[in-house]
């Protein structure tokens, strides 16, 4: 069975866009692949310089994956910083990474274009990501379009290394998740922490309802026909329940006589149905810090066991043993 690897940065509380755009499709891979899911806390350190917050987001993210159905007996769930082989490999790989290639990385170029101060960590982010992948011989890396370049950089690094030392590293394939569209936020722009327009995943019903009622709508009167496709409330509903199940609501909105308030109510109820039980499990995991830590520690042990033989071969090849 091929290995698929998925990481997510614990840079804030997970929201519905993370779930629909990434977590749900990634959990679906478990039927086809041996899955490695990791919490990329060292990647998050490029932007988050608050130890307590990073620790808290990491725990919340682990609890989120588990609550949403990650089976930690089959798949591996681990925290990046618990696997020291990853930063070790990152250094080795950096010696096979052309600086010109990192100069062309989108995230770095964007940061420079916006005149943001760029740390070396932001600059070498793609090398750490290559180590995340190559340490485990992952063959498949499911990514959104924005991450494709990072996998190409990883492939290039692996090929340069292999050119010198033989085929020690598995050159991964990016699987672009075309079907995952951008999930809109409360204001209709992409749901994102940086726009402050998110629906956090496990809010209590009262706060969730309030946020859903805040979703931007136009002022079309109840009786008038409406265009569901142009309304974030409908798009969120459709992403959540699927096209077929959403057809009824689309029809009603187009026909007129159904107001946006009814659409919001439908979305709220769907969120409660789809995520209600997961919220209870999330709260249970968050209340039992030692159980959560035990899952992460077991995941890290298994990840290290998986990385060990390859790392040993790599160290020997470069002459470090
Ligand atoms: P972030 O922490 O914002 O980088 O999000 C982590 C991952 O969640 C991204 O790489 C995307 O795959 C997914 N994601 C985040 N926001 C959205 C969104 N609004 N629509 C679709 N996918 C999203």
GROMACS .gro file of C-alpha atoms and ligand atoms in nm:
model
  344
    1UNK     CA    1   0.000   0.000   0.000
    2UNK     CA    2   0.138   0.341  -0.095
    3UNK     CA    3   0.207   0.597   0.176
    4UNK     CA    4   0.018   0.927   0.163
    5UNK     CA    5   0.128   1.216   0.380
    6UNK     CA    6  -0.074   1.514   0.496
    7UNK     CA    7   0.035   1.791   0.729
    8UNK     CA    8  -0.146   2.088   0.870
    9UNK     CA    9  -0.004   2.385   1.056
   10UNK     CA   10  -0.138   2.453   1.405
   11UNK     CA   11  -0.149   2.826   1.348
   12UNK     CA   12  -0.500   2.887   1.486
   13UNK     CA   13  -0.827   2.719   1.575
   14UNK     CA   14  -0.935   2.489   1.288
   15UNK     CA   15  -1.230   2.622   1.089
   16UNK     CA   16  -1.487   2.487   0.846
   17UNK     CA   17  -1.263   2.574   0.547
   18UNK     CA   18  -0.987   2.352   0.689
   19UNK     CA   19  -1.236   2.071   0.740
   20UNK     CA   20  -1.410   2.082   0.402
   21UNK     CA   21  -1.102   2.185   0.202
   22UNK     CA   22  -0.849   1.959   0.365
   23UNK     CA   23  -0.931   1.742   0.665
   24UNK     CA   24  -1.235   1.565   0.520
   25UNK     CA   25  -1.067   1.478   0.187
   26UNK     CA   26  -0.749   1.375   0.369
   27UNK     CA   27  -0.941   1.137   0.596
   28UNK     CA   28  -1.100   0.987   0.284
   29UNK     CA   29  -0.753   0.878   0.166
   30UNK     CA   30  -0.733   0.615   0.441
   31UNK     CA   31  -0.938   0.375   0.227
   32UNK     CA   32  -0.670   0.377  -0.043
   33UNK     CA   33  -0.339   0.454   0.125
   34UNK     CA   34  -0.137   0.403   0.438
   35UNK     CA   35  -0.187   0.751   0.580
   36UNK     CA   36   0.051   0.969   0.776
   37UNK     CA   37  -0.108   1.279   0.929
   38UNK     CA   38   0.116   1.521   1.110
   39UNK     CA   39   0.081   1.846   1.294
   40UNK     CA   40   0.339   2.080   1.147
   41UNK     CA   41   0.427   2.276   1.459
   42UNK     CA   42   0.780   2.362   1.341
   43UNK     CA   43   0.631   2.501   1.021
   44UNK     CA   44   0.388   2.709   1.228
   45UNK     CA   45   0.686   2.852   1.414
   46UNK     CA   46   0.764   3.057   1.102
   47UNK     CA   47   0.465   3.276   1.190
   48UNK     CA   48   0.360   3.200   1.547
   49UNK     CA   49   0.596   3.313   1.822
   50UNK     CA   50   0.390   3.232   2.129
   51UNK     CA   51   0.477   2.900   2.294
   52UNK     CA   52   0.153   2.862   2.488
   53UNK     CA   53  -0.057   2.936   2.179
   54UNK     CA   54   0.139   2.696   1.960
   55UNK     CA   55   0.102   2.421   2.220
   56UNK     CA   56  -0.270   2.491   2.254
   57UNK     CA   57  -0.332   2.495   1.875
   58UNK     CA   58  -0.135   2.172   1.839
   59UNK     CA   59  -0.350   1.995   2.098
   60UNK     CA   60  -0.668   2.136   1.946
   61UNK     CA   61  -0.565   2.018   1.602
   62UNK     CA   62  -0.482   1.667   1.725
   63UNK     CA   63  -0.819   1.652   1.903
   64UNK     CA   64  -0.986   1.779   1.584
   65UNK     CA   65  -0.840   1.504   1.365
   66UNK     CA   66  -0.936   1.238   1.618
   67UNK     CA   67  -1.285   1.380   1.669
   68UNK     CA   68  -1.346   1.390   1.295
   69UNK     CA   69  -1.270   1.023   1.254
   70UNK     CA   70  -0.895   0.969   1.226
   71UNK     CA   71  -0.829   0.611   1.329
   72UNK     CA   72  -0.501   0.630   1.521
   73UNK     CA   73  -0.465   0.249   1.524
   74UNK     CA   74  -0.426   0.242   1.149
   75UNK     CA   75  -0.311   0.584   1.039
   76UNK     CA   76  -0.021   0.762   1.208
   77UNK     CA   77  -0.092   1.090   1.383
   78UNK     CA   78   0.215   1.271   1.515
   79UNK     CA   79   0.357   1.607   1.600
   80UNK     CA   80   0.640   1.711   1.370
   81UNK     CA   81   0.861   1.826   1.658
   82UNK     CA   82   0.839   1.479   1.819
   83UNK     CA   83   1.030   1.329   1.526
   84UNK     CA   84   1.387   1.468   1.542
   85UNK     CA   85   1.477   1.280   1.223
   86UNK     CA   86   1.277   1.543   1.030
   87UNK     CA   87   1.488   1.850   1.118
   88UNK     CA   88   1.801   1.635   1.092
   89UNK     CA   89   1.708   1.534   0.739
   90UNK     CA   90   1.610   1.891   0.663
   91UNK     CA   91   1.970   2.000   0.722
   92UNK     CA   92   2.109   1.724   0.504
   93UNK     CA   93   1.863   1.811   0.227
   94UNK     CA   94   1.945   2.181   0.249
   95UNK     CA   95   2.291   2.089   0.125
   96UNK     CA   96   2.127   1.955  -0.191
   97UNK     CA   97   1.890   2.245  -0.244
   98UNK     CA   98   1.971   2.512  -0.494
   99UNK     CA   99   1.933   2.861  -0.354
  100UNK     CA  100   1.791   2.978  -0.687
  101UNK     CA  101   1.503   2.737  -0.646
  102UNK     CA  102   1.415   2.871  -0.301
  103UNK     CA  103   1.441   3.227  -0.439
  104UNK     CA  104   1.158   3.134  -0.676
  105UNK     CA  105   0.928   2.978  -0.414
  106UNK     CA  106   0.591   3.159  -0.417
  107UNK     CA  107   0.552   3.203  -0.043
  108UNK     CA  108   0.897   3.359  -0.011
  109UNK     CA  109   0.850   3.578  -0.319
  110UNK     CA  110   0.512   3.700  -0.188
  111UNK     CA  111   0.665   3.788   0.147
  112UNK     CA  112   0.943   3.983  -0.025
  113UNK     CA  113   0.696   4.155  -0.259
  114UNK     CA  114   0.493   4.268   0.043
  115UNK     CA  115   0.806   4.399   0.209
  116UNK     CA  116   0.757   4.165   0.503
  117UNK     CA  117   1.058   4.076   0.708
  118UNK     CA  118   1.160   3.727   0.598
  119UNK     CA  119   1.324   3.486   0.840
  120UNK     CA  120   1.553   3.209   0.722
  121UNK     CA  121   1.277   2.973   0.842
  122UNK     CA  122   1.030   3.118   0.591
  123UNK     CA  123   1.296   3.096   0.321
  124UNK     CA  124   1.384   2.732   0.389
  125UNK     CA  125   1.025   2.624   0.458
  126UNK     CA  126   1.020   2.407   0.142
  127UNK     CA  127   1.329   2.216   0.262
  128UNK     CA  128   1.163   2.126   0.593
  129UNK     CA  129   0.857   2.021   0.395
  130UNK     CA  130   1.077   1.802   0.174
  131UNK     CA  131   1.212   1.637   0.489
  132UNK     CA  132   0.857   1.580   0.616
  133UNK     CA  133   0.790   1.383   0.301
  134UNK     CA  134   1.123   1.213   0.229
  135UNK     CA  135   1.190   1.089   0.584
  136UNK     CA  136   0.904   0.842   0.543
  137UNK     CA  137   0.931   0.756   0.175
  138UNK     CA  138   0.582   0.897   0.115
  139UNK     CA  139   0.481   0.833  -0.244
  140UNK     CA  140   0.172   1.049  -0.250
  141UNK     CA  141   0.127   1.403  -0.123
  142UNK     CA  142  -0.226   1.535  -0.159
  143UNK     CA  143  -0.210   1.913  -0.185
  144UNK     CA  144  -0.407   2.212  -0.298
  145UNK     CA  145  -0.283   2.402  -0.605
  146UNK     CA  146  -0.096   2.648  -0.382
  147UNK     CA  147   0.130   2.372  -0.246
  148UNK     CA  148   0.216   2.208  -0.578
  149UNK     CA  149   0.538   2.404  -0.614
  150UNK     CA  150   0.659   2.281  -0.276
  151UNK     CA  151   0.622   1.920  -0.385
  152UNK     CA  152   0.810   2.000  -0.706
  153UNK     CA  153   1.092   2.144  -0.497
  154UNK     CA  154   1.088   1.826  -0.288
  155UNK     CA  155   1.112   1.615  -0.602
  156UNK     CA  156   1.404   1.820  -0.726
  157UNK     CA  157   1.590   1.785  -0.396
  158UNK     CA  158   1.530   1.409  -0.386
  159UNK     CA  159   1.655   1.369  -0.742
  160UNK     CA  160   1.972   1.569  -0.673
  161UNK     CA  161   2.040   1.359  -0.366
  162UNK     CA  162   1.973   1.033  -0.549
  163UNK     CA  163   2.195   1.143  -0.836
  164UNK     CA  164   2.489   1.147  -0.595
  165UNK     CA  165   2.412   0.856  -0.362
  166UNK     CA  166   2.182   0.624  -0.557
  167UNK     CA  167   1.808   0.577  -0.526
  168UNK     CA  168   1.778   0.618  -0.149
  169UNK     CA  169   1.495   0.869  -0.151
  170UNK     CA  170   1.147   0.806  -0.285
  171UNK     CA  171   1.052   1.082  -0.530
  172UNK     CA  172   0.693   1.170  -0.435
  173UNK     CA  173   0.397   1.255  -0.656
  174UNK     CA  174   0.174   1.553  -0.584
  175UNK     CA  175  -0.192   1.463  -0.608
  176UNK     CA  176  -0.370   1.786  -0.678
  177UNK     CA  177  -0.710   1.793  -0.521
  178UNK     CA  178  -0.897   1.961  -0.804
  179UNK     CA  179  -1.240   1.887  -0.669
  180UNK     CA  180  -1.184   2.086  -0.352
  181UNK     CA  181  -1.302   2.437  -0.414
  182UNK     CA  182  -1.236   2.740  -0.202
  183UNK     CA  183  -1.474   2.750   0.090
  184UNK     CA  184  -1.619   3.098   0.140
  185UNK     CA  185  -1.620   3.269   0.477
  186UNK     CA  186  -1.890   3.472   0.652
  187UNK     CA  187  -1.825   3.772   0.425
  188UNK     CA  188  -1.803   3.574   0.101
  189UNK     CA  189  -1.425   3.601   0.066
  190UNK     CA  190  -1.214   3.286   0.111
  191UNK     CA  191  -1.263   3.155   0.465
  192UNK     CA  192  -0.941   3.243   0.637
  193UNK     CA  193  -0.813   3.334   0.980
  194UNK     CA  194  -0.647   3.638   0.829
  195UNK     CA  195  -0.985   3.776   0.713
  196UNK     CA  196  -1.150   3.706   1.047
  197UNK     CA  197  -1.443   3.548   0.862
  198UNK     CA  198  -1.425   3.187   0.978
  199UNK     CA  199  -1.672   2.943   1.124
  200UNK     CA  200  -1.457   2.770   1.389
  201UNK     CA  201  -1.528   2.398   1.384
  202UNK     CA  202  -1.647   2.312   1.732
  203UNK     CA  203  -1.835   2.614   1.864
  204UNK     CA  204  -2.124   2.550   2.100
  205UNK     CA  205  -2.467   2.566   1.934
  206UNK     CA  206  -2.547   2.915   2.060
  207UNK     CA  207  -2.231   3.079   1.928
  208UNK     CA  208  -2.243   2.878   1.608
  209UNK     CA  209  -2.599   2.994   1.541
  210UNK     CA  210  -2.502   3.357   1.599
  211UNK     CA  211  -2.214   3.333   1.352
  212UNK     CA  212  -2.426   3.157   1.089
  213UNK     CA  213  -2.684   3.436   1.117
  214UNK     CA  214  -2.403   3.686   1.045
  215UNK     CA  215  -2.322   3.536   0.702
  216UNK     CA  216  -2.345   3.808   0.440
  217UNK     CA  217  -2.655   3.806   0.219
  218UNK     CA  218  -2.804   4.061  -0.018
  219UNK     CA  219  -3.133   4.234   0.053
  220UNK     CA  220  -3.350   4.036  -0.192
  221UNK     CA  221  -3.695   4.011  -0.030
  222UNK     CA  222  -3.828   3.672   0.082
  223UNK     CA  223  -4.071   3.639  -0.211
  224UNK     CA  224  -3.814   3.717  -0.483
  225UNK     CA  225  -3.621   3.448  -0.673
  226UNK     CA  226  -3.259   3.420  -0.562
  227UNK     CA  227  -2.931   3.299  -0.708
  228UNK     CA  228  -2.807   3.035  -0.462
  229UNK     CA  229  -2.468   3.004  -0.634
  230UNK     CA  230  -2.387   3.366  -0.550
  231UNK     CA  231  -2.463   3.331  -0.179
  232UNK     CA  232  -2.195   3.214   0.067
  233UNK     CA  233  -2.464   3.066   0.292
  234UNK     CA  234  -2.580   2.834   0.016
  235UNK     CA  235  -2.228   2.748  -0.099
  236UNK     CA  236  -2.131   2.653   0.255
  237UNK     CA  237  -2.442   2.437   0.280
  238UNK     CA  238  -2.365   2.268  -0.052
  239UNK     CA  239  -2.003   2.196   0.039
  240UNK     CA  240  -2.118   2.051   0.368
  241UNK     CA  241  -2.401   1.822   0.253
  242UNK     CA  242  -2.305   1.764  -0.113
  243UNK     CA  243  -2.461   1.878  -0.441
  244UNK     CA  244  -2.740   1.622  -0.446
  245UNK     CA  245  -2.862   1.688  -0.095
  246UNK     CA  246  -2.842   2.063  -0.154
  247UNK     CA  247  -3.050   2.056  -0.475
  248UNK     CA  248  -3.377   2.097  -0.283
  249UNK     CA  249  -3.270   2.417  -0.110
  250UNK     CA  250  -3.126   2.555  -0.437
  251UNK     CA  251  -3.458   2.493  -0.606
  252UNK     CA  252  -3.654   2.669  -0.331
  253UNK     CA  253  -3.424   2.972  -0.337
  254UNK     CA  254  -3.450   3.000  -0.715
  255UNK     CA  255  -3.828   2.973  -0.702
  256UNK     CA  256  -3.869   3.261  -0.455
  257UNK     CA  257  -4.067   3.246  -0.133
  258UNK     CA  258  -3.768   3.121   0.067
  259UNK     CA  259  -3.564   3.386   0.247
  260UNK     CA  260  -3.199   3.388   0.342
  261UNK     CA  261  -3.296   3.332   0.705
  262UNK     CA  262  -3.437   2.992   0.607
  263UNK     CA  263  -3.115   2.910   0.422
  264UNK     CA  264  -2.915   3.006   0.731
  265UNK     CA  265  -3.134   2.786   0.946
  266UNK     CA  266  -3.077   2.496   0.704
  267UNK     CA  267  -2.701   2.553   0.722
  268UNK     CA  268  -2.705   2.573   1.101
  269UNK     CA  269  -2.899   2.246   1.127
  270UNK     CA  270  -2.668   2.075   0.878
  271UNK     CA  271  -2.365   2.187   1.079
  272UNK     CA  272  -2.520   2.048   1.395
  273UNK     CA  273  -2.596   1.719   1.220
  274UNK     CA  274  -2.259   1.677   1.051
  275UNK     CA  275  -2.040   1.808   1.332
  276UNK     CA  276  -2.247   1.767   1.650
  277UNK     CA  277  -2.111   1.427   1.752
  278UNK     CA  278  -1.759   1.523   1.652
  279UNK     CA  279  -1.789   1.826   1.882
  280UNK     CA  280  -1.867   1.599   2.177
  281UNK     CA  281  -1.567   1.379   2.094
  282UNK     CA  282  -1.349   1.691   2.050
  283UNK     CA  283  -1.449   1.815   2.395
  284UNK     CA  284  -1.370   1.474   2.543
  285UNK     CA  285  -1.023   1.469   2.388
  286UNK     CA  286  -0.955   1.827   2.499
  287UNK     CA  287  -1.062   1.740   2.854
  288UNK     CA  288  -0.819   1.447   2.869
  289UNK     CA  289  -0.480   1.594   2.792
  290UNK     CA  290  -0.288   1.281   2.889
  291UNK     CA  291  -0.490   1.055   2.657
  292UNK     CA  292  -0.431   1.299   2.373
  293UNK     CA  293  -0.059   1.318   2.450
  294UNK     CA  294  -0.043   0.937   2.462
  295UNK     CA  295  -0.188   0.915   2.110
  296UNK     CA  296   0.067   1.168   1.985
  297UNK     CA  297   0.356   0.991   2.156
  298UNK     CA  298   0.255   0.655   2.011
  299UNK     CA  299   0.223   0.816   1.669
  300UNK     CA  300   0.568   0.969   1.703
  301UNK     CA  301   0.721   0.635   1.803
  302UNK     CA  302   0.571   0.463   1.503
  303UNK     CA  303   0.680   0.751   1.277
  304UNK     CA  304   1.036   0.729   1.408
  305UNK     CA  305   1.037   0.352   1.354
  306UNK     CA  306   0.926   0.411   0.997
  307UNK     CA  307   1.192   0.677   0.937
  308UNK     CA  308   1.477   0.492   1.113
  309UNK     CA  309   1.604   0.254   0.841
  310UNK     CA  310   1.594   0.523   0.572
  311UNK     CA  311   1.766   0.775   0.797
  312UNK     CA  312   2.031   0.521   0.879
  313UNK     CA  313   2.098   0.463   0.510
  314UNK     CA  314   2.107   0.837   0.446
  315UNK     CA  315   2.354   0.905   0.728
  316UNK     CA  316   2.581   0.626   0.606
  317UNK     CA  317   2.557   0.743   0.246
  318UNK     CA  318   2.664   1.098   0.325
  319UNK     CA  319   2.942   0.973   0.552
  320UNK     CA  320   2.793   1.073   0.886
  321UNK     CA  321   2.831   0.717   1.021
  322LIG     P1  322  -0.422   2.713   0.657
  322LIG     O1  323  -0.391   2.679   0.798
  322LIG     O2  324  -0.506   2.836   0.639
  322LIG     O3  325  -0.300   2.712   0.569
  322LIG     O4  326  -0.514   2.596   0.603
  322LIG     C1  327  -0.470   2.463   0.599
  322LIG     C2  328  -0.533   2.392   0.481
  322LIG     O5  329  -0.675   2.397   0.491
  322LIG     C3  330  -0.499   2.458   0.347
  322LIG     O6  331  -0.382   2.410   0.290
  322LIG     C4  332  -0.619   2.420   0.264
  322LIG     O7  333  -0.601   2.290   0.210
  322LIG     C5  334  -0.733   2.415   0.363
  322LIG     N1  335  -0.811   2.540   0.361
  322LIG     C6  336  -0.797   2.648   0.442
  322LIG     N2  337  -0.888   2.742   0.414
  322LIG     C7  338  -0.962   2.694   0.311
  322LIG     C8  339  -1.072   2.746   0.237
  322LIG     N3  340  -1.128   2.863   0.263
  322LIG     N4  341  -1.120   2.670   0.136
  322LIG     C9  342  -1.067   2.548   0.109
  322LIG     N5  343  -0.965   2.493   0.176
  322LIG    C10  344  -0.912   2.566   0.277
   0.00000   0.00000   0.00000
